[in-house]
Coordinates of C-alpha atoms in Angstrom, one line a residue:
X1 CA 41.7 -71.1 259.4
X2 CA 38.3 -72.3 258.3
X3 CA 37.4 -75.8 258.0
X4 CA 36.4 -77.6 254.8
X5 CA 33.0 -79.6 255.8
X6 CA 32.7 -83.6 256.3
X7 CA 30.9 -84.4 253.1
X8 CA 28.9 -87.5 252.8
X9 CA 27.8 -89.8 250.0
X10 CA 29.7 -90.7 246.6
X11 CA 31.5 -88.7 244.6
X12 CA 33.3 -90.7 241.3
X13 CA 37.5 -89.3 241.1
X14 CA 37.2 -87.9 237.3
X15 CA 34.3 -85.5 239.2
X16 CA 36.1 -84.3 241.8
X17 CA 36.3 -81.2 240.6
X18 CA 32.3 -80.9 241.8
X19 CA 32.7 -82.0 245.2
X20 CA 35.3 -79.2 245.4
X21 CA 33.3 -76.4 244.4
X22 CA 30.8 -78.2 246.8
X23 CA 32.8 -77.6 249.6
X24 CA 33.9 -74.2 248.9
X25 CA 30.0 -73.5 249.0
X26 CA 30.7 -74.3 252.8
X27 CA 33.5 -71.7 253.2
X28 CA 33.8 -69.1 250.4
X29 CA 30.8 -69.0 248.7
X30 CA 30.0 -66.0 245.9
X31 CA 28.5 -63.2 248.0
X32 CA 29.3 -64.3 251.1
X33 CA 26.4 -66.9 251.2
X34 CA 28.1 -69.6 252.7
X35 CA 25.7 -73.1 252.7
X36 CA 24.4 -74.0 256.5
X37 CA 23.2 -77.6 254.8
X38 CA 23.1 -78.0 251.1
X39 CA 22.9 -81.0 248.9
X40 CA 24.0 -81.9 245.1
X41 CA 23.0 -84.9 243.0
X42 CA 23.8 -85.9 239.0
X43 CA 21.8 -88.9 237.1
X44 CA 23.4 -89.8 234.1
X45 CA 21.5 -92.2 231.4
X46 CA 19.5 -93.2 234.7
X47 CA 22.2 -93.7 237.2
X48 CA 23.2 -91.9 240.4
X49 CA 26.7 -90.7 239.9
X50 CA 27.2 -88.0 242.6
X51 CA 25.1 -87.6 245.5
X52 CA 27.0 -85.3 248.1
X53 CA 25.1 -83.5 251.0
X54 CA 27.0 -82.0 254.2
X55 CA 26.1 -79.7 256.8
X56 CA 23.4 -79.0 259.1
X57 CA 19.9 -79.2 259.3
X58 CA 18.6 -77.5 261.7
X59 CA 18.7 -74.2 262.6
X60 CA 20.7 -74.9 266.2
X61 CA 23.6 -76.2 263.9
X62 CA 23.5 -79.2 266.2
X63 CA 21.6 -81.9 263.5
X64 CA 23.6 -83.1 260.5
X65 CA 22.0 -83.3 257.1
X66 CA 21.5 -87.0 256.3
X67 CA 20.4 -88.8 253.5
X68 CA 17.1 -88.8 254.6
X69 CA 16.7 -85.3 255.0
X70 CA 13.9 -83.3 253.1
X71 CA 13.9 -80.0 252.1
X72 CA 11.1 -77.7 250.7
X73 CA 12.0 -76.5 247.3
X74 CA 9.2 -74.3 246.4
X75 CA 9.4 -73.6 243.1
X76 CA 11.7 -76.3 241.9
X77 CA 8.8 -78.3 242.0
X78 CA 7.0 -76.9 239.4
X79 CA 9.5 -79.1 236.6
X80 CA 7.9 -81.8 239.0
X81 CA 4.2 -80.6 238.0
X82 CA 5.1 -79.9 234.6
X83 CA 6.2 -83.3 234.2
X84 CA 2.6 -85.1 236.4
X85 CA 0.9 -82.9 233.7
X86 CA 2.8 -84.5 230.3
X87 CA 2.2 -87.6 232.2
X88 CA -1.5 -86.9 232.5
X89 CA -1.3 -86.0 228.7
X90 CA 0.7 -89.3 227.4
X91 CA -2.1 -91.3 229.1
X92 CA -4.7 -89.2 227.1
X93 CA -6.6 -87.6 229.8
X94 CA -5.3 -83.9 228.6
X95 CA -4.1 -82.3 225.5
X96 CA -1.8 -79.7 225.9
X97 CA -3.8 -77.4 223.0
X98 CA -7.6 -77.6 224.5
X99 CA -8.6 -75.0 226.6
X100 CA -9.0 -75.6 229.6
X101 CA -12.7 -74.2 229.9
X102 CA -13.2 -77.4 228.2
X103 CA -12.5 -79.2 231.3
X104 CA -13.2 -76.5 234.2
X105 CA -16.6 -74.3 232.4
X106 CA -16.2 -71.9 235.2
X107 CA -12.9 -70.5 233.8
X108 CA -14.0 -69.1 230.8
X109 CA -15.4 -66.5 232.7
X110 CA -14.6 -62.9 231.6
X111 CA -12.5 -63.6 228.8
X112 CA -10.8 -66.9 229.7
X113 CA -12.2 -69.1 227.5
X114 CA -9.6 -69.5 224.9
X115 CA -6.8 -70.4 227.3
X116 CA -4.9 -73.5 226.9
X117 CA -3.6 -75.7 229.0
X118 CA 0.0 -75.2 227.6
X119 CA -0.9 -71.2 228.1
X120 CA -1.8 -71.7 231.1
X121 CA 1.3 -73.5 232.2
X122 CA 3.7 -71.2 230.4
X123 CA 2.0 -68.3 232.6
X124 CA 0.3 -66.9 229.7
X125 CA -2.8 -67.2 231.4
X126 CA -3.1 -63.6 233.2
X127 CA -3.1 -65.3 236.7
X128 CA -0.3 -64.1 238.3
X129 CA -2.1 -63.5 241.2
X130 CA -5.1 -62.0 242.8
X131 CA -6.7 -59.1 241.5
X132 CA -7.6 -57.2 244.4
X133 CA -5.3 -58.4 247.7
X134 CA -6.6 -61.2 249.9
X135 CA -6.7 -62.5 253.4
X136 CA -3.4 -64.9 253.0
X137 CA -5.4 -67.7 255.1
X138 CA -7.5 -67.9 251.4
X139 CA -4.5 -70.7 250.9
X140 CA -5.8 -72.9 253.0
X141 CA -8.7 -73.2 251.5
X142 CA -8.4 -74.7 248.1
X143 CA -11.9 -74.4 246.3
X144 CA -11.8 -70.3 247.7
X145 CA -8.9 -70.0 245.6
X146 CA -9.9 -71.8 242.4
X147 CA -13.0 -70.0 242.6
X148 CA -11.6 -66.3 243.3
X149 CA -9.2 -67.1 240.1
X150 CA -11.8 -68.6 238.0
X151 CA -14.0 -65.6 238.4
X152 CA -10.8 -63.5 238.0
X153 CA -10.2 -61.5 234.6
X154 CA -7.3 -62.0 232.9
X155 CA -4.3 -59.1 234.1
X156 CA -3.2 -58.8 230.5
X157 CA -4.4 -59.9 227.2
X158 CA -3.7 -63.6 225.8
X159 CA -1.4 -63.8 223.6
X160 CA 1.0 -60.6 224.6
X161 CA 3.7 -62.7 226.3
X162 CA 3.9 -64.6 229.7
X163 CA 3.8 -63.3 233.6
X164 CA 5.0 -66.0 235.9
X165 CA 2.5 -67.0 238.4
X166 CA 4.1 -68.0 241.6
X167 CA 1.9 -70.1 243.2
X168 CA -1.5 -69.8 241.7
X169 CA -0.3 -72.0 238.4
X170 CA -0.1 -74.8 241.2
X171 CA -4.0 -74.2 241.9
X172 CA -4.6 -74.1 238.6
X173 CA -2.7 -76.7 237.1
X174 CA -3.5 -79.2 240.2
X175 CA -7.3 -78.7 239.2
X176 CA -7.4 -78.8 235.6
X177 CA -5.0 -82.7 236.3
X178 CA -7.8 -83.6 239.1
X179 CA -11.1 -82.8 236.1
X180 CA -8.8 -84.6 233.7
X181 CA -7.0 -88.0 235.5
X182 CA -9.7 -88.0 239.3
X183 CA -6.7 -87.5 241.3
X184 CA -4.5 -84.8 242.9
X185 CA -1.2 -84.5 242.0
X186 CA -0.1 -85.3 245.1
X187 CA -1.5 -88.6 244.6
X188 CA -0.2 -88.8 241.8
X189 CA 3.0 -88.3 242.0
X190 CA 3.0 -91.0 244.8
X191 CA 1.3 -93.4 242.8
X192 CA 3.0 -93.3 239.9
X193 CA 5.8 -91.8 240.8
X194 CA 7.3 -92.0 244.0
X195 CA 6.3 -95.8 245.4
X196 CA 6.9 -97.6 242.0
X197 CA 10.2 -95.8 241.5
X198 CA 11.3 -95.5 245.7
X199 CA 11.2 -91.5 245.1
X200 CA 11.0 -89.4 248.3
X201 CA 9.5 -86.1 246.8
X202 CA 5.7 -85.4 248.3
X203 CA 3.2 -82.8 247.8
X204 CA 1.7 -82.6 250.7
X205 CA 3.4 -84.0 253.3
X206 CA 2.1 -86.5 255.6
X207 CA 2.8 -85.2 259.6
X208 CA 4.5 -88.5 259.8
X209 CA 7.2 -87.2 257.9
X210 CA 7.5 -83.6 259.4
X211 CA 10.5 -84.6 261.6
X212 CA 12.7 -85.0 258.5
X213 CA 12.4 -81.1 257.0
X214 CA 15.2 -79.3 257.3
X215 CA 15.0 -75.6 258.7
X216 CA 15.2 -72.8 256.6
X217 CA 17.2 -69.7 257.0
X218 CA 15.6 -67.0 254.9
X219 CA 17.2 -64.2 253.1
X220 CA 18.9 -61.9 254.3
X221 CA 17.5 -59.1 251.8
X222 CA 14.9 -58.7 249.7
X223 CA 14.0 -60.3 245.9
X224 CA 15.2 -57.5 242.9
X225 CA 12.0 -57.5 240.8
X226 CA 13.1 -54.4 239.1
X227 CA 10.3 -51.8 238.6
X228 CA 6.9 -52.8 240.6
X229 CA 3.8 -52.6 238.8
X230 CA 0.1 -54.1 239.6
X231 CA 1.0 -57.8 238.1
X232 CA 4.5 -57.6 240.1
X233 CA 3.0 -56.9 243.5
X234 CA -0.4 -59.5 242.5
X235 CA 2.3 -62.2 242.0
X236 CA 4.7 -61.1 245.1
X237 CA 3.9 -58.1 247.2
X238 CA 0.0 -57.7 247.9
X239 CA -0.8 -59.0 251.3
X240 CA -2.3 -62.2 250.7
X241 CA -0.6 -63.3 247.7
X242 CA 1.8 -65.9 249.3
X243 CA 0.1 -68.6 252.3
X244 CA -0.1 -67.3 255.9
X245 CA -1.3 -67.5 259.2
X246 CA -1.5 -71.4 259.6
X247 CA 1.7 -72.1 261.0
X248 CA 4.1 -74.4 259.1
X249 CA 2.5 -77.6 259.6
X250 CA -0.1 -77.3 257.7
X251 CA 1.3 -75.6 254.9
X252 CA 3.5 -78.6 254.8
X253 CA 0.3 -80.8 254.5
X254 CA -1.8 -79.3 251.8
X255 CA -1.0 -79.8 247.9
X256 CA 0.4 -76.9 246.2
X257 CA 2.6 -78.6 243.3
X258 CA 3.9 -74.9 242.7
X259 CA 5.3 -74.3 245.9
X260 CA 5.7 -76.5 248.6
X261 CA 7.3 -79.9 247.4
X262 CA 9.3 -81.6 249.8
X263 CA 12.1 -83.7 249.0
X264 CA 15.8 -84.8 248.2
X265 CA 18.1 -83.5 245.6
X266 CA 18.6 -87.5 244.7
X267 CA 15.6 -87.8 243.9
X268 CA 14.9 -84.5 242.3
X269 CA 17.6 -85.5 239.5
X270 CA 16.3 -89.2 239.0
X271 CA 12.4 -88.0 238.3
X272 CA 13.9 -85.4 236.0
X273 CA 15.8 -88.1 234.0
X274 CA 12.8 -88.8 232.5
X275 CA 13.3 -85.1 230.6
X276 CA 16.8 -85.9 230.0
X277 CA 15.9 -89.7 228.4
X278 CA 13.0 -89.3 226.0
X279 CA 10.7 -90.2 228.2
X280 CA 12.5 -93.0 229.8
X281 CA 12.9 -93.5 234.2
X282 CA 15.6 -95.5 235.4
X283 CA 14.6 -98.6 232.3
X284 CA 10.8 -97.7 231.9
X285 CA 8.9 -96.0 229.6
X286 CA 7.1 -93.4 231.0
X287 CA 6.8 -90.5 228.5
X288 CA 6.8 -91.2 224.8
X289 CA 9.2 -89.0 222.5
X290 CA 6.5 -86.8 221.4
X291 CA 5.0 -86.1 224.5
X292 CA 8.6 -84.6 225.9
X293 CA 8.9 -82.5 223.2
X294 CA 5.8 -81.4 223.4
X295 CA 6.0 -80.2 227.5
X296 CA 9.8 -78.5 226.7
X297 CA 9.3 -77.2 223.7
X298 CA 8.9 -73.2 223.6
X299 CA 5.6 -72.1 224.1
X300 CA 6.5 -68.2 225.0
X301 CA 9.2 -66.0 224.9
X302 CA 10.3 -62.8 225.6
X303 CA 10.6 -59.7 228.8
X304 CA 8.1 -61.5 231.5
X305 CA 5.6 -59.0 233.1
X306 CA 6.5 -60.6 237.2
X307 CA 10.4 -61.8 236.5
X308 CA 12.9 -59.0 236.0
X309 CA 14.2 -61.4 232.7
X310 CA 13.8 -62.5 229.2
X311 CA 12.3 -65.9 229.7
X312 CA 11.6 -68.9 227.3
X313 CA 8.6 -71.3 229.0
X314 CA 7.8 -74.8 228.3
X315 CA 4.8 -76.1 229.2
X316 CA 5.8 -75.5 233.0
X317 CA 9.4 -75.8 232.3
X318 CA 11.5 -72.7 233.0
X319 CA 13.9 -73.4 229.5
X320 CA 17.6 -72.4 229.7
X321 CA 17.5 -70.6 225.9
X322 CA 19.1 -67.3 226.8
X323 CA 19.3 -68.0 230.5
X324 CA 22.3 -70.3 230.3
X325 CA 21.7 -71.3 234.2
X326 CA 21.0 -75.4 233.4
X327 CA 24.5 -75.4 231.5
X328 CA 25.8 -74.9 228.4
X329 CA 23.0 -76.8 226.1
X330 CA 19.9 -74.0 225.1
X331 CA 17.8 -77.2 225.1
X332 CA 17.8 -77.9 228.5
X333 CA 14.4 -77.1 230.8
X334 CA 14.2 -77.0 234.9
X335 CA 13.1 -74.9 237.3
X336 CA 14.4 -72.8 240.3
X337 CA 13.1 -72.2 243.4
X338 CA 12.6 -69.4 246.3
X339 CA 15.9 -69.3 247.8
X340 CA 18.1 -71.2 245.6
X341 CA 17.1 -74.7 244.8
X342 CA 17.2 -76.0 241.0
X343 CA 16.7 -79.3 239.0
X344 CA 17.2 -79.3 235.5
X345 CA 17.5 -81.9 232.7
X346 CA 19.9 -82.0 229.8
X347 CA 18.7 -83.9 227.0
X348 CA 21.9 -83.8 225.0
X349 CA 23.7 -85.2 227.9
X350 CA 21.4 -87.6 229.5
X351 CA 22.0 -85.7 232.2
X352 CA 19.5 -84.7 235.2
X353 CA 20.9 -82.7 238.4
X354 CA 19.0 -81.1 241.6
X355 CA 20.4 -78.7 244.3
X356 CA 18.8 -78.1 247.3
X357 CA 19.9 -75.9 250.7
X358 CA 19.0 -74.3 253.7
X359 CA 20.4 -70.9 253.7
X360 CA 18.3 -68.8 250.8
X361 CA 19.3 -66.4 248.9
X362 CA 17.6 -63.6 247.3
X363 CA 17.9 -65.1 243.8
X364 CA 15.4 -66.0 241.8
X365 CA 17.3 -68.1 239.3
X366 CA 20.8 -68.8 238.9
X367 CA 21.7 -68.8 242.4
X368 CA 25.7 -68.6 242.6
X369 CA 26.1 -71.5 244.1
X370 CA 24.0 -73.9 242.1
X371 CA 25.8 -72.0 239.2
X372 CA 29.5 -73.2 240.7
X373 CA 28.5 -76.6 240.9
X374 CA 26.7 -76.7 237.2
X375 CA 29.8 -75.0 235.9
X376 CA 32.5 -77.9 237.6
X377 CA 30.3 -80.4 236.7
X378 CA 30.7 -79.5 233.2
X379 CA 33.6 -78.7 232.9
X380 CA 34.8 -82.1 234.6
X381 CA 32.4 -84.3 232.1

């Protein structure tokens, strides 16, 4: 007989239905990926209505998941970027239409000069990765990056549809933020994010706080890209064109907003409430109206050159039109990452939800067992 986990936090009666697909994550989850530590969290109009985490944390199965416990998220925390750049543009220090030449001269090289920062963070850009493969230490070293990519030429004309860019959009994005607002996103997001609001998401995370990562168990196979071309392998196969060779530490520390966010599912949901409020977070103003519909609304569409799928971008927001992963509204943006994590915001609900885990799967998006969970919880609201 196999044995329902102890599940902690809050779950409301009417929404039960959610804590029981969260459990049978534990014991019978779709394609036999049943969750070693997981956790699932719901804002609603700015409050906290399920928060539910179980499991373990470490990889001796000997260290319970807690309420303090980070995970890495990887690409789930490009919704997080997306929203530190709208935030950047509400205050006036970036407009979503200039190019970003404007700001960074050196990327206008070899044809780059008409890119805008909305192209750029809709992975119109032609950045998907490096050109010719690279020594994946380069990582580590920020300015060897930005100046690789800036001297880069474009993989595919502007203008003939998107390539999702992995982690170089992080690079990218974090410097054209840092010529426009003097800080790093990291900063940031814990100056105006996470201390004002008591928000434990970090990019780059402070050794102090290393204890608290959960470990990872990685997929067991290998990510479906469908047919591999040059912009496929740039993005995901060359050697070089993901971080290595520094050990974990310090891949936790550096800032890569497109990658290597650390944090809770909570907390995940509440910063994307400010998507699902009009700009609002938990009773303040922090976006205006416009400026939200400017970073969700659809910027490309169509067959993306790296992802196997017919995407709609926002400016940084994965959108759900056709996708139907962030439920049942079109409207609704988010991100997923490596492995299975998602946080998405549903305008027309006020709704905002996060999912993190340990054990990955090979998904990119829609990982079956976020999907359970998104489909009780709305089928219980």
């Amino acid at each position: 007989m196999t044995t329902l986990p102890d599940i902690s936090g809050h779950c409301p009666d009417h929404l039960a239905a959610v804590r029981d697909a969260f459990a049978a994550n534990f014991v019978d989850a779709p394609d036999g990926l049943n969750e070693q530590g997981a956790r699932f969290s719901v804002v609603i109009e700015g409050q906290t209505v399920i928060d539910i985490w179980a499991g373990q944390a470490d990889a001796a199965g000997v260290e319970p998941m807690s309420e303090r416990t980070l995970v890495p998220v990887f690409s789930t925390g490009k919704a997080v970027m997306a929203i530190l750049m709208a935030s950047a543009v509400e205050r006036g220090k970036l407009a979503y239409e200039e190019a970003v030449a404007a700001l960074w001269p050196a990327f206008g090289a070899r044809g780059k000069d008409r890119i805008t920062v909305a192209q750029l963070l809709s992975h119109q850009g032609g950045l998907s990765g490096f050109s010719e493969p690279a020594d994946p230490a380069i990582w580590f070293d920020r300015q060897a990056v930005l100046d690789r990519l800036a001297a880069q030429a474009p993989m595919w004309p502007l203008g003939t549809g998107s390539g999702y860019h992995p982690i170089t959009v992080g690079y990218l994005a974090n410097e054209v933020f840092r010529l426009a607002d003097g800080r790093t996103m990291g900063r940031a997001l814990a100056e105006d994010f996470a201390r004002p609001f008591g928000l434990d998401l970090w990019i780059g995370l402070p050794e102090s706080e290393h204890g608290r990562v959960a470990a990872l168990r990685k997929p067991a196979k290998a990510t479906d890209l469908g047919a591999i071309d040059a912009i496929k392998k740039a993005a995901f196969l060359d050697k070089g064109s993901a971080p290595g060779g520094r050990g974990s530490a310090e891949w936790r520390s550096i800032e890569i907003p497109s990658a290597n966010l650390h944090g809770t599912a909570r907390d995940l949901a509440r910063i994307l409430g400010v998507i699902a409020n009009d700009g609002m977070l938990e009773g303040q103003r922090v976006l205006s109206p416009t400026v939200v519909a400017e970073a969700t609304r659809e910027r490309v569409a169509g067959q993306d050159k790296v992802l196997p799928f017919v995407m709609s971008w926002g400016a940084g927001f994965t959108r759900n039109a056709g996708l139907d992963i962030f439920g049942p509204n079109p409207e609704a943006v988010g991100h997923c990452g490596w492995g299975g994590s998602c946080a998405f915001a549903d305008p027309a609900r006020r709704l905002s939800a996060a999912y993190t885990m340990t054990r990955q799967s090979p998904y990119l998006i829609g990982d079956p067992r976020a999907q359970r969970l998104i489909r009780a919880l709305y089928a219980a609201l």
